[in-house]
Short mmCIF file of C-alpha atoms and ligand atoms in Angstrom, two decimals:
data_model
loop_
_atom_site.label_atom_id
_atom_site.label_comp_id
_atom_site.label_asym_id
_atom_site.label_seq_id
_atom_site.Cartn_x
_atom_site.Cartn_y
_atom_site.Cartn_z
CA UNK A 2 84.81 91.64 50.41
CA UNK A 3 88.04 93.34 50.04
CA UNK A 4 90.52 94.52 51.81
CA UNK A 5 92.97 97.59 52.31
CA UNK A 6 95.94 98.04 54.40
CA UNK A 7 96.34 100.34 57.59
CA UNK A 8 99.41 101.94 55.72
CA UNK A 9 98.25 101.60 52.27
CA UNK A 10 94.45 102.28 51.59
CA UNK A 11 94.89 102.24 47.92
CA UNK A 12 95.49 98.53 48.39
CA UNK A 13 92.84 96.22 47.39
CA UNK A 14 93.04 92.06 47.81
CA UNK A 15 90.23 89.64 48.32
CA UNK A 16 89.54 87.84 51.60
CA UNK A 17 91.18 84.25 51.27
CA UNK A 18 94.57 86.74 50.31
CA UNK A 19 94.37 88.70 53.22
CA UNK A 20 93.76 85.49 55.38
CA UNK A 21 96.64 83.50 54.36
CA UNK A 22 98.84 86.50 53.84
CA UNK A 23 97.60 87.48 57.49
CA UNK A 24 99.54 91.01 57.47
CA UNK A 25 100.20 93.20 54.05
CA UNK A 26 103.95 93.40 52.93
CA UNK A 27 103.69 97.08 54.14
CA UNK A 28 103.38 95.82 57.61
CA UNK A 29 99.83 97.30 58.09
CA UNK A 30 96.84 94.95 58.83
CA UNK A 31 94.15 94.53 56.79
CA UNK A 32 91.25 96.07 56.75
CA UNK A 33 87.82 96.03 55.30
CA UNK A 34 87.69 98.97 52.19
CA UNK A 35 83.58 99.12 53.48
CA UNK A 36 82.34 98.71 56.41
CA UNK A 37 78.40 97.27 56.14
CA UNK A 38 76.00 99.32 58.14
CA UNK A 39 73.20 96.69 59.33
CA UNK A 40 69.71 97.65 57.83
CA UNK A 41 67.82 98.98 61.10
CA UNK A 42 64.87 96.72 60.49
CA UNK A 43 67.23 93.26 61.64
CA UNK A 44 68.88 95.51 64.82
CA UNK A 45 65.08 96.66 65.99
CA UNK A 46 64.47 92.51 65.59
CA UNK A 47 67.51 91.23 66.47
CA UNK A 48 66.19 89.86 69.92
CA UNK A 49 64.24 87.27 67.66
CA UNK A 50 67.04 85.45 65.83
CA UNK A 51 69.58 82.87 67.32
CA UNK A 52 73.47 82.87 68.10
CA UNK A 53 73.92 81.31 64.75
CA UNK A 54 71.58 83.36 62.74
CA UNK A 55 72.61 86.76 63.98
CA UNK A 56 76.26 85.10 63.01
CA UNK A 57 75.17 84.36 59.65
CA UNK A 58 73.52 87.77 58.86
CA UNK A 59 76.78 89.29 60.23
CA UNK A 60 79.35 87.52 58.75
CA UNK A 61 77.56 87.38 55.24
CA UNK A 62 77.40 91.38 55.18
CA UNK A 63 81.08 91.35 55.69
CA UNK A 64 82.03 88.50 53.53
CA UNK A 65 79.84 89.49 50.75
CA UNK A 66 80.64 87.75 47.46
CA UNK A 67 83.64 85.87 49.50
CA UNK A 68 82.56 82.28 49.29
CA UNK A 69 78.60 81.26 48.56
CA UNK A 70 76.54 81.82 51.22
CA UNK A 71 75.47 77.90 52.10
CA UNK A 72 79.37 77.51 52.62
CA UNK A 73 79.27 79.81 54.82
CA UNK A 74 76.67 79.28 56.94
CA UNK A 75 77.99 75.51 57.54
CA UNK A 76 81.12 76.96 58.53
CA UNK A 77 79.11 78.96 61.07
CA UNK A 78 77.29 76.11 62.34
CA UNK A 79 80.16 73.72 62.84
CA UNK A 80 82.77 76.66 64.23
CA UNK A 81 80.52 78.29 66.91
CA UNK A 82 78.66 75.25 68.03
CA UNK A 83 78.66 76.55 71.82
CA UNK A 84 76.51 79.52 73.60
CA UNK A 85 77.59 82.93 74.82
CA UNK A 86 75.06 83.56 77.57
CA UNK A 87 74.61 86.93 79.26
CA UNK A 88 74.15 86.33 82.75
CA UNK A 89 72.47 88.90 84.94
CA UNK A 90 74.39 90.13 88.25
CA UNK A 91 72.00 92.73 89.32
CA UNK A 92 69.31 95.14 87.88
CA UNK A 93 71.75 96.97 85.67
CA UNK A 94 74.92 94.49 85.41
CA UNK A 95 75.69 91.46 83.42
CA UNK A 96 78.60 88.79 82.83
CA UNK A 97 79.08 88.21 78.99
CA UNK A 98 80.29 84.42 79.27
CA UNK A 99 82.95 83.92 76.33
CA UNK A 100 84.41 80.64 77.61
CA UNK A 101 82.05 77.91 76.99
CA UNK A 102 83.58 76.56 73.81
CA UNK A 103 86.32 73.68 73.89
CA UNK A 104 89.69 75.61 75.10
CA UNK A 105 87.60 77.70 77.53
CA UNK A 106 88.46 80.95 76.71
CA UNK A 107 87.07 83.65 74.05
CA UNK A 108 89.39 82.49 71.70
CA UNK A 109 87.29 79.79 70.37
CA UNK A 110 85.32 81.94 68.31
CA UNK A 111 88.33 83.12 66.37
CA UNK A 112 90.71 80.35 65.99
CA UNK A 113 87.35 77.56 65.16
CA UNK A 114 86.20 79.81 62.50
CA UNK A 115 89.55 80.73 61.20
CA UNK A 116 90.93 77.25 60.80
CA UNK A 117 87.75 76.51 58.91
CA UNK A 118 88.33 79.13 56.47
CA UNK A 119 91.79 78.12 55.90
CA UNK A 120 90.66 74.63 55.58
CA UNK A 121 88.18 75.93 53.28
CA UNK A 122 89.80 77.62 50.81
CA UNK A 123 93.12 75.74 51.24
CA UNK A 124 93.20 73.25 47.92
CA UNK A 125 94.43 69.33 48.59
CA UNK A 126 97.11 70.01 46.63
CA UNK A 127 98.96 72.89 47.72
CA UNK A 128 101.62 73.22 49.82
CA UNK A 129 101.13 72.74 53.55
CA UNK A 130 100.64 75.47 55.35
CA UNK A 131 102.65 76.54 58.22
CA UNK A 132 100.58 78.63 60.82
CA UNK A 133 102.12 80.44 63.58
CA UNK A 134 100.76 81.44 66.47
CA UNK A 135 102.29 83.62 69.45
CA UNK A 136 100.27 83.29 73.04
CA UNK A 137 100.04 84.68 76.03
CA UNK A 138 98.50 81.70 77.69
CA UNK A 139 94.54 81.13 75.46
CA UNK A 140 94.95 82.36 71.74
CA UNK A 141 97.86 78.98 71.67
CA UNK A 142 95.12 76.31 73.09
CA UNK A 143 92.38 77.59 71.15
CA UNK A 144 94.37 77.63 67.47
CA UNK A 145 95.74 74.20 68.56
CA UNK A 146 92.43 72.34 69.35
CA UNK A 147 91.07 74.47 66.04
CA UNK A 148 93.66 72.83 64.01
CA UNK A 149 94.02 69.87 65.50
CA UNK A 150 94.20 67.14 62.63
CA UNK A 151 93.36 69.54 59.72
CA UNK A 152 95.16 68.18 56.71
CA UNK A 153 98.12 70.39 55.27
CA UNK A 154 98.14 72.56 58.36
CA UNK A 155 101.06 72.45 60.75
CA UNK A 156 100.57 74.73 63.76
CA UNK A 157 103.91 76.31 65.54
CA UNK A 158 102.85 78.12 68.78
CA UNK A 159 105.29 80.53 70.90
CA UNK A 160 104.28 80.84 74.32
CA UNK A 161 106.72 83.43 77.04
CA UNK A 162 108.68 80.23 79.47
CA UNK A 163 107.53 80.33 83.18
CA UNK A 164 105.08 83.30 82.18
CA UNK A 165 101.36 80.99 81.36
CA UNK A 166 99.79 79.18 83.88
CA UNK A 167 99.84 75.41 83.85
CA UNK A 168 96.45 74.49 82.53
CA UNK A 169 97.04 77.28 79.76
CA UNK A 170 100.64 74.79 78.90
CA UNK A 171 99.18 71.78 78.67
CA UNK A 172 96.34 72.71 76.77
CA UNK A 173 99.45 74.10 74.33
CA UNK A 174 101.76 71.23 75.01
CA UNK A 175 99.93 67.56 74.87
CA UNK A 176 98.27 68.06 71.16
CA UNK A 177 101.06 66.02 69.38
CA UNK A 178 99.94 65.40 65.42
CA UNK A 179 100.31 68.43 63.69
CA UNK A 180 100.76 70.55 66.80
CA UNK A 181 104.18 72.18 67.65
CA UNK A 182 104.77 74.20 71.06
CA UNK A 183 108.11 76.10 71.36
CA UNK A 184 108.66 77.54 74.89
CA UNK A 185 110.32 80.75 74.51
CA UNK A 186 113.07 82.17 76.94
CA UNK A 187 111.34 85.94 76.85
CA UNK A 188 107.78 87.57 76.75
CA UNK A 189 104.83 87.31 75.07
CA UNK A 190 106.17 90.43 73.03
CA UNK A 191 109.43 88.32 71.58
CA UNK A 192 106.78 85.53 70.87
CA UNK A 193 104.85 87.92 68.89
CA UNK A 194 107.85 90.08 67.29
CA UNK A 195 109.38 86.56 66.45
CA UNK A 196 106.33 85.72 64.26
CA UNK A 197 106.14 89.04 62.41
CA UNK A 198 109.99 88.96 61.75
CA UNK A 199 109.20 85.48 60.19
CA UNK A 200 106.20 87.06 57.84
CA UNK A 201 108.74 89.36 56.42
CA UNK A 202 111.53 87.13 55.48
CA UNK A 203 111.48 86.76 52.14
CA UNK A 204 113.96 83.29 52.06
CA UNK A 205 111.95 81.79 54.40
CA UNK A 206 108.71 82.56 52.59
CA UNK A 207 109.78 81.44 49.82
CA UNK A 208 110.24 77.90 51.05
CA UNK A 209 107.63 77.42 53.64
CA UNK A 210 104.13 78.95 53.11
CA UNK A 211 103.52 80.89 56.57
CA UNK A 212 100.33 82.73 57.86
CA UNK A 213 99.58 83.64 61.25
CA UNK A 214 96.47 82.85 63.66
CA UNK A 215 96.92 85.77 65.79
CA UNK A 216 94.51 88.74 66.04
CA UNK A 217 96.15 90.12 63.35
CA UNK A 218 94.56 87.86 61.10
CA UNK A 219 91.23 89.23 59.96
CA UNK A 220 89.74 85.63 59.80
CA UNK A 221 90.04 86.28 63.66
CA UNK A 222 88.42 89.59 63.94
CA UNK A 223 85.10 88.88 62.36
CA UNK A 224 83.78 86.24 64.40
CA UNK A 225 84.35 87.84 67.29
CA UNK A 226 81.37 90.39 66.63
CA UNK A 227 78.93 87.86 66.30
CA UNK A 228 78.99 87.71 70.54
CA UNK A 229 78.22 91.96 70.70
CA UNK A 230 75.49 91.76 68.47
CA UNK A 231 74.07 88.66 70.07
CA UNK A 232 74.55 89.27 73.60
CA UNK A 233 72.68 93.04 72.60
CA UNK A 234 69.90 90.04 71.61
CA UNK A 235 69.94 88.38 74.58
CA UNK A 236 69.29 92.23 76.70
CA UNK A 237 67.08 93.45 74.42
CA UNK A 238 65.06 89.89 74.92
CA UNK A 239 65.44 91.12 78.97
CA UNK A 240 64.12 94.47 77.95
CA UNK A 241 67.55 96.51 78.89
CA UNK A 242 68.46 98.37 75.11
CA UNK A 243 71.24 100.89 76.54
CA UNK A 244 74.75 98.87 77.07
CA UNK A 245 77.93 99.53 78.07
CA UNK A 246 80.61 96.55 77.28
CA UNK A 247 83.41 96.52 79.28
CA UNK A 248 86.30 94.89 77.82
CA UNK A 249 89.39 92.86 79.01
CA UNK A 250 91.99 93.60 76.87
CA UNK A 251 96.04 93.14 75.72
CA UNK A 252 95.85 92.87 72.32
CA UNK A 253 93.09 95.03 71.85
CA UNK A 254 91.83 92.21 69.44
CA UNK A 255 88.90 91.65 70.91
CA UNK A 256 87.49 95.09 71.38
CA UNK A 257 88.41 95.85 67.76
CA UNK A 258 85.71 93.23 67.09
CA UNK A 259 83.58 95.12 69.31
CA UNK A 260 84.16 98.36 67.42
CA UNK A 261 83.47 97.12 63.88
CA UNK A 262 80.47 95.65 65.20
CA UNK A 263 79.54 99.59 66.74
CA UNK A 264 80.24 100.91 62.72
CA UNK A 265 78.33 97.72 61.46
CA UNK A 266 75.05 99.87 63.26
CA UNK A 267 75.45 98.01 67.01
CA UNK A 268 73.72 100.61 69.25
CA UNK A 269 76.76 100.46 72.04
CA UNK A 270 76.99 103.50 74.13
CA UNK A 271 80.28 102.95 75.07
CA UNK A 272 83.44 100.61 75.02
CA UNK A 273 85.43 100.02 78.07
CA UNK A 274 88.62 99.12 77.34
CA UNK A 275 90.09 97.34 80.67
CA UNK A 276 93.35 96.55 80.89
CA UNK A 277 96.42 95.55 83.80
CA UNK A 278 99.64 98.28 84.36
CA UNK A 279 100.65 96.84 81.04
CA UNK A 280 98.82 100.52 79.80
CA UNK A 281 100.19 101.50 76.73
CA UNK A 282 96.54 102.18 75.59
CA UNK A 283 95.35 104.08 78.83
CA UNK A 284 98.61 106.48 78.69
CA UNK A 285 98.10 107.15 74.90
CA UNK A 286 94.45 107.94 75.60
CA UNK A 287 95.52 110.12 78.83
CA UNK A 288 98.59 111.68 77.12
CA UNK A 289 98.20 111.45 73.25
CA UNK A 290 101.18 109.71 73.49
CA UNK A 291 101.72 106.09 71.91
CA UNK A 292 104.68 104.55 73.33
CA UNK A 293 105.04 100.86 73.67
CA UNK A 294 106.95 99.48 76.63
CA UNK A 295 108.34 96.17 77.62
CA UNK A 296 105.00 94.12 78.98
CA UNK A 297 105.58 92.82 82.91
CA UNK A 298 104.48 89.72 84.28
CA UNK A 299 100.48 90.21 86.05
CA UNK A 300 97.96 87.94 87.38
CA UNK A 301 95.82 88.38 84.54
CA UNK A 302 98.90 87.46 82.22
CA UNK A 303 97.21 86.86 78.87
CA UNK A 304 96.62 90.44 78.57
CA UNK A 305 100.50 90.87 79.50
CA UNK A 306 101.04 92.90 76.20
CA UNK A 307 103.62 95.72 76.01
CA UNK A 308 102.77 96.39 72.24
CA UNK A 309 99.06 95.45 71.07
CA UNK A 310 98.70 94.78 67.62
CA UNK A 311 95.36 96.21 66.94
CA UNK A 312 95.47 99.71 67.84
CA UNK A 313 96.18 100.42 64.76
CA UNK A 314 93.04 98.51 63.31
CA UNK A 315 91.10 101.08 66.20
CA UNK A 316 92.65 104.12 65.18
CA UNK A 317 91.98 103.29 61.65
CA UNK A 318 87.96 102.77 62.12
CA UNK A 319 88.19 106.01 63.86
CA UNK A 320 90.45 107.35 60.99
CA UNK A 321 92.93 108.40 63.04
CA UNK A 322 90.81 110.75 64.93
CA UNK A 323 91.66 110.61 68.73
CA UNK A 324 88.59 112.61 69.77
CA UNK A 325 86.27 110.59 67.67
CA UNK A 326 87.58 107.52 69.64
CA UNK A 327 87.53 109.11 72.55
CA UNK A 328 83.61 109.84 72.38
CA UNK A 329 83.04 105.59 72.36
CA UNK A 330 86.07 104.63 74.32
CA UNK A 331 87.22 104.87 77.65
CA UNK A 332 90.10 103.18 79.24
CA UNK A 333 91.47 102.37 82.51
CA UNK A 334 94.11 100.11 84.23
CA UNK A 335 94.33 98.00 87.74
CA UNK A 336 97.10 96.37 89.31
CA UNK A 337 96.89 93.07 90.65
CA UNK A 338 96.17 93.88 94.09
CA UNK A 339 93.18 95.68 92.51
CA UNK A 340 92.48 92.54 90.62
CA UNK A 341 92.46 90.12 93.55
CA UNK A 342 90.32 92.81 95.70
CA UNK A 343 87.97 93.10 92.77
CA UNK A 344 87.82 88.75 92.54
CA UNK A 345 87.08 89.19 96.38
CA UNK A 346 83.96 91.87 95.62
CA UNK A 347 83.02 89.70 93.00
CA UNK A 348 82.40 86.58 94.74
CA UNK A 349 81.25 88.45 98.31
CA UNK A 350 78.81 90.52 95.68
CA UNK A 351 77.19 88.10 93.68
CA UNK A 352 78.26 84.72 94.83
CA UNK A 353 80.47 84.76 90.92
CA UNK A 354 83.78 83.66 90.18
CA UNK A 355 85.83 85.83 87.87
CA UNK A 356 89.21 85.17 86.08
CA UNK A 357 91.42 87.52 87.30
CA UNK A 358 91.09 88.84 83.23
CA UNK A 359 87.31 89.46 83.72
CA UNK A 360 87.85 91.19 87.41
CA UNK A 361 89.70 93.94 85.82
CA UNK A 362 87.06 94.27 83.13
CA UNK A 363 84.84 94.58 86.00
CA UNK A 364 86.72 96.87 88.14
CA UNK A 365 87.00 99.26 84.86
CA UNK A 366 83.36 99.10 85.00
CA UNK A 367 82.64 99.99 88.58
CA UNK A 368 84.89 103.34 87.78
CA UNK A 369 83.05 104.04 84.87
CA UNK A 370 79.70 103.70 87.14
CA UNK A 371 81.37 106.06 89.47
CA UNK A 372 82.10 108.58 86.66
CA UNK A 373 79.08 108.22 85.08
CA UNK A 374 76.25 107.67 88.10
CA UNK A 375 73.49 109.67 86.30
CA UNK A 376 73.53 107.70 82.94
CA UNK A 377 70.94 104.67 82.36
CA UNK A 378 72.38 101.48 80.96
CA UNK A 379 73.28 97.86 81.24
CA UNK A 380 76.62 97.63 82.31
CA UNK A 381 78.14 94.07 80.75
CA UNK A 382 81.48 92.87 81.43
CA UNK A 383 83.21 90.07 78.88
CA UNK A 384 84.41 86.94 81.04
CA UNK A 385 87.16 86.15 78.73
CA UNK A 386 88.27 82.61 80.28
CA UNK A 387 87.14 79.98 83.04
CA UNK A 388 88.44 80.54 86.61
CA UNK A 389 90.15 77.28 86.70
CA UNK A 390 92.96 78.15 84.24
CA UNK A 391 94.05 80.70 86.67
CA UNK A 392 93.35 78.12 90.28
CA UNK A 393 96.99 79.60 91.42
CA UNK A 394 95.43 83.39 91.72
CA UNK A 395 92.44 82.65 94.05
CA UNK A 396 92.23 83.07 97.72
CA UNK A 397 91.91 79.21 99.21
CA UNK A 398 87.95 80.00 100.17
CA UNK A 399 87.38 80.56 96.49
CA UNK A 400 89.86 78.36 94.79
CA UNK A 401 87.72 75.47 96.59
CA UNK A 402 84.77 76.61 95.03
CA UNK A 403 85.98 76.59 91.00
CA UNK A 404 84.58 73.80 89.19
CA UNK A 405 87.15 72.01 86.76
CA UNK A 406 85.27 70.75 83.62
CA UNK A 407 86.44 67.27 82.11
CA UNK A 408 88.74 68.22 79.37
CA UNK A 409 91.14 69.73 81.77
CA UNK A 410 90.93 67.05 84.33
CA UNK A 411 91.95 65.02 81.05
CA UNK A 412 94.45 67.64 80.61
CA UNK A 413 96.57 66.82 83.39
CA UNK A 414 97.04 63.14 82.49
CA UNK A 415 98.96 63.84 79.44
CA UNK A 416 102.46 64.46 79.14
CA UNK A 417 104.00 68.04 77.99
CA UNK A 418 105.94 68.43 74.92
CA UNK A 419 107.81 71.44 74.24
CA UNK A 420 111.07 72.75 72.97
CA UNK A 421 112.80 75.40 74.42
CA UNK A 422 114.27 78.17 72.24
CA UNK A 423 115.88 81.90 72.85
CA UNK A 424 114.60 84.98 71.49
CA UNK A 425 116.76 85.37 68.69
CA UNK A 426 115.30 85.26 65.42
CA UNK A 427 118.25 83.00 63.76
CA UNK A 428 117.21 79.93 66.18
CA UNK A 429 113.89 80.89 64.89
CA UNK A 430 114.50 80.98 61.69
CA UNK A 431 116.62 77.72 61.90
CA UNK A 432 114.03 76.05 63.66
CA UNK A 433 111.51 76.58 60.65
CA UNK A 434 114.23 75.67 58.41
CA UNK A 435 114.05 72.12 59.78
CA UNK A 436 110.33 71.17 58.62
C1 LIG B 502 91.44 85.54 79.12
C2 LIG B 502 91.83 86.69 78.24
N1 LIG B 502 91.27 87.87 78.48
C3 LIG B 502 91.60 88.95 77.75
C4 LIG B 502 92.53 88.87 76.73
C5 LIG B 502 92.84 90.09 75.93
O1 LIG B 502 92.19 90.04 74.68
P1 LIG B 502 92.73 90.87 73.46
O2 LIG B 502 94.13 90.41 73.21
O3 LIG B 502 91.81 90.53 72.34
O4 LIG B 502 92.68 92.30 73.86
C6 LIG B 502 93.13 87.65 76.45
C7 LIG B 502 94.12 87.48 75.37
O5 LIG B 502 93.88 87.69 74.26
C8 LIG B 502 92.74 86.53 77.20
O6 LIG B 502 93.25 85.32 76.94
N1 LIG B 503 96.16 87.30 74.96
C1 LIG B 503 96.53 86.57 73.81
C2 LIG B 503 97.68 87.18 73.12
C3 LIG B 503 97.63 86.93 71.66
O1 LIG B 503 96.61 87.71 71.17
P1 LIG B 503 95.89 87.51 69.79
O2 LIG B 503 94.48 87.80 70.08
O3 LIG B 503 96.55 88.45 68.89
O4 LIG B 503 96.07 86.11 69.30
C4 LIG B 503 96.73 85.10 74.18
O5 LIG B 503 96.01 84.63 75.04
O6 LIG B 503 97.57 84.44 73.64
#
């Protein structure tokens, strides 16, 4: 596999350089010089094969020639050891459940495969590797329990003060061992700007060797299609081939999964792309105008994202061509009233409980039905985390009702451990200077 950058596609580097690099010097993100189309034979089949061996075919088409392929199939198995069931609402709407892995929340396909890939190709010897991580609330508690205790790794996580709810701290703030949480007197942008201003200081990269587990991060992308191809399994298996994903989204990582999986030969019919009045997708799409704003506080606050990193990965499998895009993606946004009348419908509808997250990516598609009455499909929206990160959102009658699994009850036993730190980059920078 190689890869080019978004601003450079003369660029070449293999795939353990673009994974601990994590962005190109150019400030691009990297992206794969071929895309693999699927042979049509596996997609017509695909309803036969399991979580784990659609993940396999996928990943090995991508990573061709990247590692040998028994290697990579363990890392599979081990890393995405957990189901993604589609659960049917109605005749022609489903739930995509992403949150039954350890942190409960999507992000446990990304950050378990990525940290064993770095662990993979990271050699005893070598110096150890610093890996930064800016949250919104799940992409921190997912990279920390997927580096928990990895030798050579030390994990630094910047999470917005006051602006994650308090499951989504603790699961960032009780690791200890090579786990660091700094608690960061701004938003989730600063966080995230903080990070990349660290990836291009030279002085500090020359003592410290730093790579990133955000989105930006390939190693994060690719697992996340293995879930599109094999929830498209799991309806085909029901009989339902036509399907619309609707998609929760802030940093637009996970429906940039969702699109390489589309140009990998998934037959999608469309991509939702939900998000809260943090819009700057929905106005560009609207207006043709990309302009990133300052991201505001919402119920749904891990998609509280003012500038989302992989647009530019989107625009680039579209190559830059607005209209193309525009034929597989549709966007719209919902304020939180809207959210906590669509948890409401939800629950009154179908008995369900949403995360306020995976309301909106509902709501987005009950306007798309609305638009769109005389099409036939499946209409599946991603559940991106478990209700009871978010207990403070719900009405009492359905707060009552969320069921806390064991690891957070653990959760709240343990005590928090964070230091607090302004959004300047020198107290950054100085910060990092003291490991
Ligand atoms: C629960 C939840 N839903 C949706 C999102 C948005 O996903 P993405 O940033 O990949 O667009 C996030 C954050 O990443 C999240 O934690
Ligand atoms: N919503 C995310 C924000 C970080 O996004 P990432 O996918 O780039 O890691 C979060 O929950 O932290």
């Amino acid at each position: 596999m190689k890869l080019y950058s978004t601003n450079n596609h003369s660029l070449s580097v293999d795939f353990a350089t673009a994974v601990f690099n994590s962005m190109p010097l150019d400030k691009g993100l990297y992206m794969p010089v071929s895309i693999p189309e699927l042979d049509k034979e596996f997609i017509d089949n695909i309803d036969q094969f399991s979580l784990s061996e659609i993940a396999f075919k996928v990943a090995s088409a991508l990573l061709k020639g990247a590692m040998p392929e028994e290697d990579l199939q363990s890392i599979i198995e081990d890393a995405i050891n957990f189901e993604a069931p589609v659960v049917a609402l109605d005749d022609n709407t489903a739930v995509l459940e992403l949150f039954h892995g350890p942190s409960l929340a999507f992000k446990d396909f990304g950050a378990r495969f990525m940290s064993r890939i770095m662990a993979y190709f990271l050699k005893n010897n070598e110096k150890t590797l610093d890996v930064l991580v800016a949250t919104s609330g799940d992409t921190g508690g997912a990279v920390a329990l997927g580096f928990l205790g990895v030798p050579n790794t030390r994990v630094t996580i910047l999470y917005p003060k006051g602006k994650v709810s308090e499951i989504q701290e603790l699961q960032l703030c009780t690791n200890g061992q090579n786990i660091h949480a700094l608690e960061v007197n701004g938003t989730f942008d600063d966080c995230q700007s903080l990070v990349k201003q660290a990836f291009a200081d030279d002085e500090l990269n020359a003592k410290l060797r730093l790579t990133s587990a955000n989105s930006i991060n390939i190693s994060r992308l690719i697992p996340q299609t293995f879930y599109y191809f094999n929830a498209y399994a799991q309806l085909k298996r029901q009989g339902k081939a036509e399907v619309v994903f609707s998609v929760p989204s802030g940093n637009f990582g996970n429906i940039a999964a969702g699109l390489l999986a589309y140009k990998m030969g998934l037959p999608v019919k469309k991509f939702i792309a939900a998000t809260n009045v943090n819009d700057t997708v929905p106005r560009f799409l609207e207006t043709g105008v990309y302009e990133t704003k300052p991201s505001v506080q919402t119920y749904s606050n891990a998609m509280d994202v003012g500038a989302p990193s992989n647009w530019v990965r989107i625009m680039d499998l579209f190559k830059n061509d607005k209209e193309a895009l525009q034929q597989v993606v549709q966007s719209y946004r919902f304020t939180d009233e809207e959210t906590l009348k669509g948890i409401n419908a939800i629950y009154e509808q179908f008995n369900y409980i949403a995360c306020p997250h995976t309301a909106i990516a509902w709501l987005a598609l009950q306007q798309y039905k609305l638009e769109n009455a005389d099409i036939n499909y499946t209409g599946v929206f991603l559940s991106t985390a478990h209700a009871c990160k978010f207990p403070d959102v719900f009405p009492d009658r359905i707060k009552t009702k969320i069921e806390f699994p064991d690891q957070v009850k653990d959760l709240l036993a343990k005590p928090k451990k964070a230091e607090n730190m302004n959004t300047d980059y020198e107290s950054f920078k100085a910060y990092l200077n003291r490991y």
